mmCIF file of C-alpha atoms in Angstrom:
data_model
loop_
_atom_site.group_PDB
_atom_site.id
_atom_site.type_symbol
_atom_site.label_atom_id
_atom_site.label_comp_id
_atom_site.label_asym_id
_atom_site.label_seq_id
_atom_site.Cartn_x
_atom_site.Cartn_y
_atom_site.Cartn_z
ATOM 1 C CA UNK A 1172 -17.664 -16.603 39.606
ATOM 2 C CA UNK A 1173 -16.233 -14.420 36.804
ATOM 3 C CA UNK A 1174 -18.733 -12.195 34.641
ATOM 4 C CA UNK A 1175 -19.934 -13.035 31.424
ATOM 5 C CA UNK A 1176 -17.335 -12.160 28.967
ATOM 6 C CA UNK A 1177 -18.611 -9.417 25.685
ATOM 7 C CA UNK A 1178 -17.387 -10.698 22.451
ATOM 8 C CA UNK A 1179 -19.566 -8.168 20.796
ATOM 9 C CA UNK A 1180 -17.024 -6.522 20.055
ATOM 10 C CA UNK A 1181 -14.111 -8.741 19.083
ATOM 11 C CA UNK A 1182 -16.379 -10.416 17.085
ATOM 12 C CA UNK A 1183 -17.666 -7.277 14.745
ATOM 13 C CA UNK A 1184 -13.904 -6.833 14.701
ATOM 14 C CA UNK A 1185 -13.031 -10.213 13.282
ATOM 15 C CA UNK A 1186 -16.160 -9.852 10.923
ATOM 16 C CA UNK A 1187 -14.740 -6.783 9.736
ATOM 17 C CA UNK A 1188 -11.114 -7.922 9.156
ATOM 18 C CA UNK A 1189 -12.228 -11.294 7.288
ATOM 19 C CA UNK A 1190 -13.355 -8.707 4.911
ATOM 20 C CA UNK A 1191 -10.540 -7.771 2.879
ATOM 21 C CA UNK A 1192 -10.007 -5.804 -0.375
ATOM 22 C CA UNK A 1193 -6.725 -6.669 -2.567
ATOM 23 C CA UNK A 1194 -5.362 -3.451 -1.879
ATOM 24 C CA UNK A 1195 -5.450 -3.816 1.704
ATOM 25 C CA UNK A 1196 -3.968 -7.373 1.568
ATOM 26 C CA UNK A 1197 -0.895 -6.458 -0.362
ATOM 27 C CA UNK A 1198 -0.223 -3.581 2.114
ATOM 28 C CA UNK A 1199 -0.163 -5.849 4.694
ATOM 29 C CA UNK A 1200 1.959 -8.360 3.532
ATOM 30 C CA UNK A 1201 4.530 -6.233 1.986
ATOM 31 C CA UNK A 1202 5.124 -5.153 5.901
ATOM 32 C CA UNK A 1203 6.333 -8.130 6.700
ATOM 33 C CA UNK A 1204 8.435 -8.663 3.186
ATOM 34 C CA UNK A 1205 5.955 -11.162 2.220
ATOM 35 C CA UNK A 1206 5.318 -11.370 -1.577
ATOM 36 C CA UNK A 1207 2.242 -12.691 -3.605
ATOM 37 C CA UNK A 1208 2.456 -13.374 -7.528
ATOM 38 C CA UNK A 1209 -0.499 -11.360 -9.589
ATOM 39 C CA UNK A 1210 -2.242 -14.023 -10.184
ATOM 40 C CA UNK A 1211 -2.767 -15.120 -5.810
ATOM 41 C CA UNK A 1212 -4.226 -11.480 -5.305
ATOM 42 C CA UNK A 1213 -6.516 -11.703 -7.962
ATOM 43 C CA UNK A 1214 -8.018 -14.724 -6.479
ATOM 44 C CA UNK A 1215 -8.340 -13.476 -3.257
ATOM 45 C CA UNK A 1216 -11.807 -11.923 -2.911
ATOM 46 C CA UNK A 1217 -14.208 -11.247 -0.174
ATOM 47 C CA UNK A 1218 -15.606 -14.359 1.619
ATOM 48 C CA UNK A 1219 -19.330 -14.695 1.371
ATOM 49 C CA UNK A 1220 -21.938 -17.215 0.686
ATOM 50 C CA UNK A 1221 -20.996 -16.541 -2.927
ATOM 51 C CA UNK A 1222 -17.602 -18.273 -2.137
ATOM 52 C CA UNK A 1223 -18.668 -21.691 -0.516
ATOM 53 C CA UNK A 1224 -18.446 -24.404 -3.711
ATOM 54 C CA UNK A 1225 -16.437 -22.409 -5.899
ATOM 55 C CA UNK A 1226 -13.335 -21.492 -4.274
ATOM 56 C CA UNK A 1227 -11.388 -24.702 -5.575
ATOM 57 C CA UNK A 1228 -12.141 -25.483 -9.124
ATOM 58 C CA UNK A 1229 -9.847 -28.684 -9.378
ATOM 59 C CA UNK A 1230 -11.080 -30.269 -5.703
ATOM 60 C CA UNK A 1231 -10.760 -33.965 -5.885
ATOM 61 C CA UNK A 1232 -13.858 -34.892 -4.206
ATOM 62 C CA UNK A 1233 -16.286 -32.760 -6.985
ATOM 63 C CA UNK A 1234 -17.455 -35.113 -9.811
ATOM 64 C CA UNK A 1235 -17.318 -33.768 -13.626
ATOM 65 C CA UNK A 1236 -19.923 -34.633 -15.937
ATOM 66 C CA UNK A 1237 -17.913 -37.590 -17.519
ATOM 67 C CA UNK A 1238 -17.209 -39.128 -13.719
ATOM 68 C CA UNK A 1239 -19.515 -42.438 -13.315
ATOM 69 C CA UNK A 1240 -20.966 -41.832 -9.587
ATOM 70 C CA UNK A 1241 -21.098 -45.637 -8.911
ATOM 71 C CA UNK A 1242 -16.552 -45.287 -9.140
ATOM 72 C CA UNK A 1243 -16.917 -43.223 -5.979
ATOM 73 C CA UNK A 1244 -18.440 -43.263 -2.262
ATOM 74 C CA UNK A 1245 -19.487 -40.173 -0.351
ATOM 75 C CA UNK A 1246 -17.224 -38.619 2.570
ATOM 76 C CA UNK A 1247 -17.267 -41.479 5.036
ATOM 77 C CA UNK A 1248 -15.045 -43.627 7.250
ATOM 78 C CA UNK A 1249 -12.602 -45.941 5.181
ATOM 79 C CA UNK A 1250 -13.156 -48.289 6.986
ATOM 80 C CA UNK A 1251 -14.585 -50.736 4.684
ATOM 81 C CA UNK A 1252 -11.211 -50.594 2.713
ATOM 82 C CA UNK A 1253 -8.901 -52.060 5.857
ATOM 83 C CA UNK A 1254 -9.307 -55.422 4.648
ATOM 84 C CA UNK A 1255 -7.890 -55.128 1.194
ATOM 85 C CA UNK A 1256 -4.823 -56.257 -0.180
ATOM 86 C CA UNK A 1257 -2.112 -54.221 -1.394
ATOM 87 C CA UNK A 1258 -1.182 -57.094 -3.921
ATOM 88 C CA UNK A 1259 -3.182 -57.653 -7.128
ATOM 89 C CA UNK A 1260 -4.619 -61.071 -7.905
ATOM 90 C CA UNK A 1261 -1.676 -61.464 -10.654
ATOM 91 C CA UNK A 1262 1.010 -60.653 -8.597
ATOM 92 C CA UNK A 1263 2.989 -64.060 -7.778
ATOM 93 C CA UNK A 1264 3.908 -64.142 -4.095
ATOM 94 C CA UNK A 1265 6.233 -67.170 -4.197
ATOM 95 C CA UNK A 1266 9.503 -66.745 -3.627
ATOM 96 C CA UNK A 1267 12.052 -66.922 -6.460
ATOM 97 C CA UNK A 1268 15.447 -68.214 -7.473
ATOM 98 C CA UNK A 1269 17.410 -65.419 -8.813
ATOM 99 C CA UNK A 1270 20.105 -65.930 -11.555
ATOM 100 C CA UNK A 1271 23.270 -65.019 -10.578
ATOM 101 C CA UNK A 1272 23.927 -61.663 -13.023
ATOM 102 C CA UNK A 1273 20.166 -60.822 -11.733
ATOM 103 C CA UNK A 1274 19.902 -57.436 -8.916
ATOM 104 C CA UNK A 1275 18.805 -58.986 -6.007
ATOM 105 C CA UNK A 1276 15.548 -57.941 -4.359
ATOM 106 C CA UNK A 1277 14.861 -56.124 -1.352
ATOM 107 C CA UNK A 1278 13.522 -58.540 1.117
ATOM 108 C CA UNK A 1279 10.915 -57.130 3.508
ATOM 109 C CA UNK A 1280 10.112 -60.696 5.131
ATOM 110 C CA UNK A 1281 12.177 -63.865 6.372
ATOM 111 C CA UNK A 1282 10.530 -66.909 4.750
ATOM 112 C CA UNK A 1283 10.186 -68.107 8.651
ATOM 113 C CA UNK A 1284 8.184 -64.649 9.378
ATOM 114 C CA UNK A 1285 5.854 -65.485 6.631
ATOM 115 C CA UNK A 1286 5.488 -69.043 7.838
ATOM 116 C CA UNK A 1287 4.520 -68.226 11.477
ATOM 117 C CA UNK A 1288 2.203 -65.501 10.455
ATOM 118 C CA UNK A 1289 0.224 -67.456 7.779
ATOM 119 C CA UNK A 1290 1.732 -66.212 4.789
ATOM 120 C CA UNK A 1291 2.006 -62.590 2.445
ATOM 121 C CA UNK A 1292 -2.168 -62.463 2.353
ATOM 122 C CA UNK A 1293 -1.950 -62.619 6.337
ATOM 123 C CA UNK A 1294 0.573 -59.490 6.383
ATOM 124 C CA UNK A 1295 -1.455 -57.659 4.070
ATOM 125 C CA UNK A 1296 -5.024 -57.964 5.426
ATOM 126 C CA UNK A 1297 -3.546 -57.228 8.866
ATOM 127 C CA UNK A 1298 -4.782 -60.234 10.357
ATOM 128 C CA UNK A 1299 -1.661 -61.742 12.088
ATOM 129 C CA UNK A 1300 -2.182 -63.696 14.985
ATOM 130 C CA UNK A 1301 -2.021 -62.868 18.453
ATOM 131 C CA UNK A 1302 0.780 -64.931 19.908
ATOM 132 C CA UNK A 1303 3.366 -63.654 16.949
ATOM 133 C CA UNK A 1304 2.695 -60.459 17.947
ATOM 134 C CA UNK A 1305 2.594 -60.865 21.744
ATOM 135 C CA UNK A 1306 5.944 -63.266 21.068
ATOM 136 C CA UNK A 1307 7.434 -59.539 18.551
ATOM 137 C CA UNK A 1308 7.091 -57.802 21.701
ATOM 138 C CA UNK A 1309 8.456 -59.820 24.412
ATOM 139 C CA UNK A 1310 11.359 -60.872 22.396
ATOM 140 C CA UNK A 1311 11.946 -57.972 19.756
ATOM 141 C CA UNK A 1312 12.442 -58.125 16.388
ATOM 142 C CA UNK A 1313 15.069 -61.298 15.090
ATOM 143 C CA UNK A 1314 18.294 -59.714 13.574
ATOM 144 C CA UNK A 1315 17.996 -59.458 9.805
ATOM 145 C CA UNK A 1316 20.171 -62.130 7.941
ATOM 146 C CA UNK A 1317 19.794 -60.743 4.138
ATOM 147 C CA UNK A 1318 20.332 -57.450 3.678
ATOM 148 C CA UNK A 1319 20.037 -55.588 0.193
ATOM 149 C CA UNK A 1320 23.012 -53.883 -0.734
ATOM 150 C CA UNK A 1321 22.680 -50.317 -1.803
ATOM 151 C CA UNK A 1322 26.364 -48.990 -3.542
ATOM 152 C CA UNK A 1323 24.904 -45.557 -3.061
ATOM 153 C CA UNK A 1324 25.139 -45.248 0.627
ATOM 154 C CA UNK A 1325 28.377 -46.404 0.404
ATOM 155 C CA UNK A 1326 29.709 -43.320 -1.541
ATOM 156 C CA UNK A 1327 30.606 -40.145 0.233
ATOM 157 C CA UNK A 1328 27.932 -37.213 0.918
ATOM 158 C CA UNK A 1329 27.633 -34.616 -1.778
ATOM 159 C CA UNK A 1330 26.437 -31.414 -0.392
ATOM 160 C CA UNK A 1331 24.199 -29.768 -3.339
ATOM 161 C CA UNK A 1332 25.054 -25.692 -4.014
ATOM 162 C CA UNK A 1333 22.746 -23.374 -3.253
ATOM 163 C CA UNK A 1334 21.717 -22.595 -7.115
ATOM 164 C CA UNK A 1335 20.776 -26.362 -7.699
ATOM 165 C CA UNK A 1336 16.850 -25.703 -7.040
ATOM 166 C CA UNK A 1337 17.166 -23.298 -9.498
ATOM 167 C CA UNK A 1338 18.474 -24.955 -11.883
ATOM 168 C CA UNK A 1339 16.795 -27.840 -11.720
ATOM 169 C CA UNK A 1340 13.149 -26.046 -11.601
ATOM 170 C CA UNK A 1341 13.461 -22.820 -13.234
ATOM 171 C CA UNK A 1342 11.038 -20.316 -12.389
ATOM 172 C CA UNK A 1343 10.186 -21.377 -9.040
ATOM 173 C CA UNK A 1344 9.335 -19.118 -6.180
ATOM 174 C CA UNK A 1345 12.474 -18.291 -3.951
ATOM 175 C CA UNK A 1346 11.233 -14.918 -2.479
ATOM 176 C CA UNK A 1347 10.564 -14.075 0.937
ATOM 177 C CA UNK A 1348 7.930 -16.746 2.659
ATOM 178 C CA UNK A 1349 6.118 -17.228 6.005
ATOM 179 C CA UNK A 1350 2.780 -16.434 8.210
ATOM 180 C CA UNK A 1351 1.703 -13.305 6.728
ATOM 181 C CA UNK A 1352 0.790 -9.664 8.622
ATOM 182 C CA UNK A 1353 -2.468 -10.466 8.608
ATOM 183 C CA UNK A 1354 -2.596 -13.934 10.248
ATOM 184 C CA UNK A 1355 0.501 -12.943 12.888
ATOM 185 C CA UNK A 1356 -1.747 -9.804 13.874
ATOM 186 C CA UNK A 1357 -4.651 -12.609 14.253
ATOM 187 C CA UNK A 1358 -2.815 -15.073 16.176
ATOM 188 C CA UNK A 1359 -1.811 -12.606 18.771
ATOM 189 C CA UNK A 1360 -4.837 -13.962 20.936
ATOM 190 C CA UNK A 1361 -6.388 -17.591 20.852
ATOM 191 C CA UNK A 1362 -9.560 -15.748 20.175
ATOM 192 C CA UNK A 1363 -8.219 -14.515 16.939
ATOM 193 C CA UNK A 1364 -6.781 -16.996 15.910
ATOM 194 C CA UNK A 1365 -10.279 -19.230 16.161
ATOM 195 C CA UNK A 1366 -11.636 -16.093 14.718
ATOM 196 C CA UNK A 1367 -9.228 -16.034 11.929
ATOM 197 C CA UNK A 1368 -10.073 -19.743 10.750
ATOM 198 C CA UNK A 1369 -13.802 -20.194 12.049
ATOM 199 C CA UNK A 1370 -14.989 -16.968 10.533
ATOM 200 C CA UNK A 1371 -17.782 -15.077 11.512
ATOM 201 C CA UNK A 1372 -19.271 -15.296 8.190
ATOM 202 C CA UNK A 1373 -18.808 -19.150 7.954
ATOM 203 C CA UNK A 1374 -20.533 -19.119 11.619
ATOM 204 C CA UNK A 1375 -23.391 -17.320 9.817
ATOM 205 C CA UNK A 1376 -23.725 -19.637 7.165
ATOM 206 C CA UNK A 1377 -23.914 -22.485 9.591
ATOM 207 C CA UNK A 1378 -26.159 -20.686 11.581
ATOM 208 C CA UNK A 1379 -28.719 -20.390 8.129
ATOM 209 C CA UNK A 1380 -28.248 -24.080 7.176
ATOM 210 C CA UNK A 1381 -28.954 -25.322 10.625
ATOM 211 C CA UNK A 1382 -32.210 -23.098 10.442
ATOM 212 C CA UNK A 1383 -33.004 -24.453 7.236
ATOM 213 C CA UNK A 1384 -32.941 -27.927 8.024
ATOM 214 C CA UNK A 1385 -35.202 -26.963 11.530
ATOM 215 C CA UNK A 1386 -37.924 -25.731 9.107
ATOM 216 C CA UNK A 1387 -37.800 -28.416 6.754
ATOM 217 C CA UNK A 1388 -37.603 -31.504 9.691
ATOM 218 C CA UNK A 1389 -40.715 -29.310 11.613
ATOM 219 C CA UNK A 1390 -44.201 -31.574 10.398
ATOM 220 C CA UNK A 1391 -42.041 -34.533 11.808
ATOM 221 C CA UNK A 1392 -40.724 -32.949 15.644
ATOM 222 C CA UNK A 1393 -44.440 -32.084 15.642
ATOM 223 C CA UNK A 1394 -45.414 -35.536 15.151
ATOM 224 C CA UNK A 1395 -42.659 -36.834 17.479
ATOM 225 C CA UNK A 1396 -43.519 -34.444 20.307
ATOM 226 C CA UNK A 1397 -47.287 -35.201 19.998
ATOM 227 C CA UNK A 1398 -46.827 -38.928 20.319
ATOM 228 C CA UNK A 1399 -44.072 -38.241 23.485
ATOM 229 C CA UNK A 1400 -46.888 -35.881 24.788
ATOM 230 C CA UNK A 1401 -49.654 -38.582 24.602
ATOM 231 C CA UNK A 1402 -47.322 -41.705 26.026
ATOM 232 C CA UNK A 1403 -47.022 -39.108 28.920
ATOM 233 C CA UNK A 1404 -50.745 -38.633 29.654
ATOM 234 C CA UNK A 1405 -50.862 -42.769 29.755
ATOM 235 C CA UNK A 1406 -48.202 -42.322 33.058
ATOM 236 C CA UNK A 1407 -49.358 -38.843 34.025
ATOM 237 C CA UNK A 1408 -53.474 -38.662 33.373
ATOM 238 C CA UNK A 1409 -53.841 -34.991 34.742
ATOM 239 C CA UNK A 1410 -51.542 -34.273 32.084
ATOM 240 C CA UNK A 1411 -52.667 -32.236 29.054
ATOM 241 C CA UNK A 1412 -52.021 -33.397 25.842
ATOM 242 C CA UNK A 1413 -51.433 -30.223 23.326
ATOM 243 C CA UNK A 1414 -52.411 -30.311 19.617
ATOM 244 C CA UNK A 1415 -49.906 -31.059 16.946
ATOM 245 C CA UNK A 1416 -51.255 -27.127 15.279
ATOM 246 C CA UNK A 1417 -50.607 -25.644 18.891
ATOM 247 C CA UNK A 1418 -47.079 -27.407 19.314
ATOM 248 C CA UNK A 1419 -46.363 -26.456 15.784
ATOM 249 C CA UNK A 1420 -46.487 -22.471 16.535
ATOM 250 C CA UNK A 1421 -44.534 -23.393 19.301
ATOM 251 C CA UNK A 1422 -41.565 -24.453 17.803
ATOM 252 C CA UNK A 1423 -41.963 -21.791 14.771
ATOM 253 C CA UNK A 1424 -41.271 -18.719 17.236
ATOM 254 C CA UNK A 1425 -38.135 -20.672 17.755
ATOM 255 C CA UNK A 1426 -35.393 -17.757 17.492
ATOM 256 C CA UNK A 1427 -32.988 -17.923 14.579
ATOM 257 C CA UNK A 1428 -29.533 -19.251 15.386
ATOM 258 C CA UNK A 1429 -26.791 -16.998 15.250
ATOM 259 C CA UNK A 1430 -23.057 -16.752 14.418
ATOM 260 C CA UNK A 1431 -22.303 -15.172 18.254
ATOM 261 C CA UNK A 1432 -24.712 -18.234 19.748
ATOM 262 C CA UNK A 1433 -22.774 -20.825 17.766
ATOM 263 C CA UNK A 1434 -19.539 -19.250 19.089
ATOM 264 C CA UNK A 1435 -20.632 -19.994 22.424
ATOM 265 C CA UNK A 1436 -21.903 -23.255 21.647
ATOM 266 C CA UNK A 1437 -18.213 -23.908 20.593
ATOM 267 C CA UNK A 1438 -16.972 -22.278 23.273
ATOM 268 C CA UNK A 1439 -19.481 -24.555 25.835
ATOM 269 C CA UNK A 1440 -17.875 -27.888 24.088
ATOM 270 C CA UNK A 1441 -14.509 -27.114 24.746
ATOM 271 C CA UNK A 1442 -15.253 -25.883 28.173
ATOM 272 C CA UNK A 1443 -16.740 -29.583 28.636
ATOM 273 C CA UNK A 1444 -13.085 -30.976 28.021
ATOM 274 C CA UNK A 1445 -11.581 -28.584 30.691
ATOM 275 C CA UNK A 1446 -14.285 -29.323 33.151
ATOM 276 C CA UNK A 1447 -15.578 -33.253 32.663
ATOM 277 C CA UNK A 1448 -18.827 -34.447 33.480
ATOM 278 C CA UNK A 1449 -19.078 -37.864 34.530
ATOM 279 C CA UNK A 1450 -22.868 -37.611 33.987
ATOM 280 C CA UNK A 1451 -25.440 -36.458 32.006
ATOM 281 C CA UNK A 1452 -24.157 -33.400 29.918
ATOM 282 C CA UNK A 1453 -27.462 -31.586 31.017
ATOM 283 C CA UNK A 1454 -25.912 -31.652 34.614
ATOM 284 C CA UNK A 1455 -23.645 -28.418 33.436
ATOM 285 C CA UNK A 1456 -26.871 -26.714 33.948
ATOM 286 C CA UNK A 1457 -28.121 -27.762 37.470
ATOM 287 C CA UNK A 1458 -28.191 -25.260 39.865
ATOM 288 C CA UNK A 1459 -26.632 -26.479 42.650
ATOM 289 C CA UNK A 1460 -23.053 -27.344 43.575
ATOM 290 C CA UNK A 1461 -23.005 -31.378 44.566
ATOM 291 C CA UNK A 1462 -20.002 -31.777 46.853
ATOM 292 C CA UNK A 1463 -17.103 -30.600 45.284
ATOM 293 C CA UNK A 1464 -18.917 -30.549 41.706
ATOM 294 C CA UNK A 1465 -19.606 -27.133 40.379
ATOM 295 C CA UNK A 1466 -23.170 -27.039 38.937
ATOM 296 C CA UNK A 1467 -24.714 -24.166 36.828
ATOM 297 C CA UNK A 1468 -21.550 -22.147 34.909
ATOM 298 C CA UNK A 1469 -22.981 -23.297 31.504
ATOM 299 C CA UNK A 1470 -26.042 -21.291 32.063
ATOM 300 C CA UNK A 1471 -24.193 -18.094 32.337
ATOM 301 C CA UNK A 1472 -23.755 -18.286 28.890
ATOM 302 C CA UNK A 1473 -26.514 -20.516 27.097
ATOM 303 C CA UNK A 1474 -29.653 -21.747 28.119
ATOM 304 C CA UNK A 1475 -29.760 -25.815 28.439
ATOM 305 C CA UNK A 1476 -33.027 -25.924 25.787
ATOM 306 C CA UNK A 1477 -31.032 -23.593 23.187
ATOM 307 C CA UNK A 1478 -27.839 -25.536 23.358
ATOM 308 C CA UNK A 1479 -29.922 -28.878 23.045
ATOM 309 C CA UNK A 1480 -31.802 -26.971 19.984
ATOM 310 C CA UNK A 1481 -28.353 -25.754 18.201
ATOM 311 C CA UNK A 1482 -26.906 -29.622 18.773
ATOM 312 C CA UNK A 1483 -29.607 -31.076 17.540
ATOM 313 C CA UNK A 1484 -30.057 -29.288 14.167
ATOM 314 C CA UNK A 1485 -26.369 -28.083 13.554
ATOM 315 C CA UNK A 1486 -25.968 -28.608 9.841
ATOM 316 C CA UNK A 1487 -23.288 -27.089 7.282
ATOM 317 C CA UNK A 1488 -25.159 -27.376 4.219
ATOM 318 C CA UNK A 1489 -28.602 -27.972 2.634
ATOM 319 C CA UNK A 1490 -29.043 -31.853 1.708
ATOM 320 C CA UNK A 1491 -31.052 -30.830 -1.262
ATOM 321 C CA UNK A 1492 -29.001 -28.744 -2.814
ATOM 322 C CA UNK A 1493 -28.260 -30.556 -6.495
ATOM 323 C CA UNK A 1494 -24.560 -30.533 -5.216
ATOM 324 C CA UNK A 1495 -24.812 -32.549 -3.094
ATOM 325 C CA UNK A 1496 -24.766 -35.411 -5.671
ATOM 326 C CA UNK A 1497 -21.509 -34.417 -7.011
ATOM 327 C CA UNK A 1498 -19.171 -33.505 -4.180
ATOM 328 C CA UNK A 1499 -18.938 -36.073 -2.298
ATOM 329 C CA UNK A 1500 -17.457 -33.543 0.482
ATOM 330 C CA UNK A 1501 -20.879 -31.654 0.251
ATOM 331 C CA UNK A 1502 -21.756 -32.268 3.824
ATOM 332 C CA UNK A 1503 -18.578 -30.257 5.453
ATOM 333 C CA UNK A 1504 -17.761 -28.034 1.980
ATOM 334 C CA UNK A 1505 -18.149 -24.574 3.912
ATOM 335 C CA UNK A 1506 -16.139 -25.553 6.384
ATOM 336 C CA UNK A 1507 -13.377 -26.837 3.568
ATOM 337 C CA UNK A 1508 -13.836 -23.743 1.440
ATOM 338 C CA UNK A 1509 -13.367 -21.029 4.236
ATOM 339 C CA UNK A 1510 -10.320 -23.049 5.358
ATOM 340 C CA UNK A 1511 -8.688 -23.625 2.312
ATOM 341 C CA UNK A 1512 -8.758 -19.648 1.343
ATOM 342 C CA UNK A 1513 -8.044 -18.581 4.868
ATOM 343 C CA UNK A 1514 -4.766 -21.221 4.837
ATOM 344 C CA UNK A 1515 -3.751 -19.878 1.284
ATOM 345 C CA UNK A 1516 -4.189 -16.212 2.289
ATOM 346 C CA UNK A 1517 -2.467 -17.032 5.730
ATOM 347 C CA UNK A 1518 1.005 -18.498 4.833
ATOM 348 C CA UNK A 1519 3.311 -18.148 1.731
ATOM 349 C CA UNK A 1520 5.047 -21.258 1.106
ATOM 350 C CA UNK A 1521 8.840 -21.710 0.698
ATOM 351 C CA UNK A 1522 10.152 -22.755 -2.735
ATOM 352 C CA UNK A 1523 10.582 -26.447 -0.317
ATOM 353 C CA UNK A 1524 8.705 -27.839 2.054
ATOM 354 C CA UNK A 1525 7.862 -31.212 3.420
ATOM 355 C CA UNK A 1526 5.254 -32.653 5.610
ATOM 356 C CA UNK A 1527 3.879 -36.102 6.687
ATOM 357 C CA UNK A 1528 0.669 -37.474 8.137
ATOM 358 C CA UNK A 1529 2.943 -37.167 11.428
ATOM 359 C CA UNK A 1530 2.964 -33.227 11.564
ATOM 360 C CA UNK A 1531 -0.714 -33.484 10.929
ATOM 361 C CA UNK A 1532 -1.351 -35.907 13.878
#
């Protein structure tokens, strides 16, 4: 078995580089021909705790004063939204006769479609049944028999000149764009680049919040652990039953969590997808091999009780903070803040660029 790998001191060096002045910034970038506008470098500043909330002032999910709370939910699954229709209840879904000097419409189903399916309202909620679809993909899809005519594709390809972005929108950016020096030197190891995006200061901050909401969730573990400890003594009578004070110093010389222990704890959970455990996640930590199963590598690197500790109280920011009724992205907005700076401080875009929900996939 390998030894347990020092990150000591790629760590302090990430902590170190995440802390950059203007100056330093602009060097950097100019190596690599990159070029920010005055008015990026002066919002680039040190992260810090300072930073988390405030780093974008026009972010959709923070209510303003004149906002009525009850217009919007807090960041959750939309799933409650699948079943709504994309039509309005004025819309009229029957199909019309057009005149003759009228633009025909673009059809996007056959009357027969409709009919099997259960109608436009059956499309739209997504509740089509079964056999059509079973019957789409035996069979394929039926060749269209109206098709909207568009004279446009008909006409020959025009290929724009290269001033016509210009033109068009003066004043945009058209300098030199890309990763800059920064990021490329922080992407030259996988380490880095995790480093690079999940700071070390953003670890810290995690590390505080999750300690926070320990302390203030204490008076009820106690409680908990006190009633476990007494449904024990009714299996076990020679067992002795401790007193919620004595179980309450306990868990108060609980150690602080850290930014290098929740890099490990990271670490752990993506060493769980490399090497699966069929069973309880607790067996990582057995001691002995069963079979051909490996037993005991996660405690090389974190005890079981710690891990179970940092999993079980891992929080990104206080629930009583009064923000938390106005950004309705409160629960994850460190980890939205640091990303959004480290992204714009990362990459200069190019005058064009497009991208889909499919790059993002």
């Amino acid at each position: 078995m390998s030894s347990r790998r020092n990150l000591s001191n790629l760590f302090d060096l990430a902590d170190s580089d995440s802390n950059y002045e203007d100056s330093e910034r602009g060097s950097n970038d100019d190596e690599t021909g990159v070029v920010r506008s005055s008015h990026n470098e002066e919002e680039e500043t040190k992260e810090g705790d300072s930073q988390v909330g405030g780093t974008l002032t026009n972010d959709p999910n923070i209510t303003t004063p004149g906002d009525n709370l009850a217009d919007y939910t807090a960041l959750d699954s939309d799933g409650d939204g699948e079943g709504d229709s994309i039509y309005s209840d004025d819309d009229d879904l029957d199909w019309a006769t057009l005149d003759a000097d009228d633009a025909a419409p673009d059809l996007h189903f056959d009357p027969q479609l409709l009919t099997a399916v259960g109608g436009v309202d059956a499309v739209a909620s997504g509740t089509i049944r079964k056999q059509v679809l079973d019957d789409m993909a035996v069979n394929g899809w039926t060749v269209p028999r109206i098709q909207t005519p568009w004279p446009y594709m008909d006409e020959p390809y025009e290929v724009r000149p290269d001033e016509w972005l210009g033109k068009d929108y003066p004043g945009i950016y058209d300098g030199p764009n890309g990763p800059t020096a920064s990021a490329l030197q922080a992407a030259s190891t996988p380490l880095g680049a995790f480093l690079r995006f999940v700071t070390p200061q953003l670890l810290a901050k995690i590390g505080r919040e999750s300690d926070t909401y320990f302390t203030e969730n204490l008076d009820a573990r106690v409680e908990a652990q006190h009633a476990k400890q007494q449904a024990r003594k009714l299996k076990r009578p020679d067992f002795q039953v401790q007193a919620p004070e004595q179980i309450k110093t306990k868990l108060q010389k609980t150690l602080k969590i850290s930014g290098r222990e929740l890099c490990c704890f990271i670490g752990l959970l993506i060493a769980r997808t490399f090497a699966p455990n069929r069973e309880k996640f607790a067996h990582h930590w057995k001691n002995t091999d069963e079979g051909a199963i490996p037993r005991g590598g996660f405690g090389n690197f974190m005890k079981r009780d710690r891990f179970d500790h940092i999993s079980r109280n891992l929080h990104f920011s206080s629930n009583g903070d009064d923000r938390a009724v106005t950004d309705r992205a409160w629960k994850l907005r460190p980890v939205i803040d640091v990303l959004q700076d480290t992204f714009q401080r990362s990459f200069t875009p190019p005058p064009v660029m497009a991208f889909d929900e499919a790059m993002l996939s």
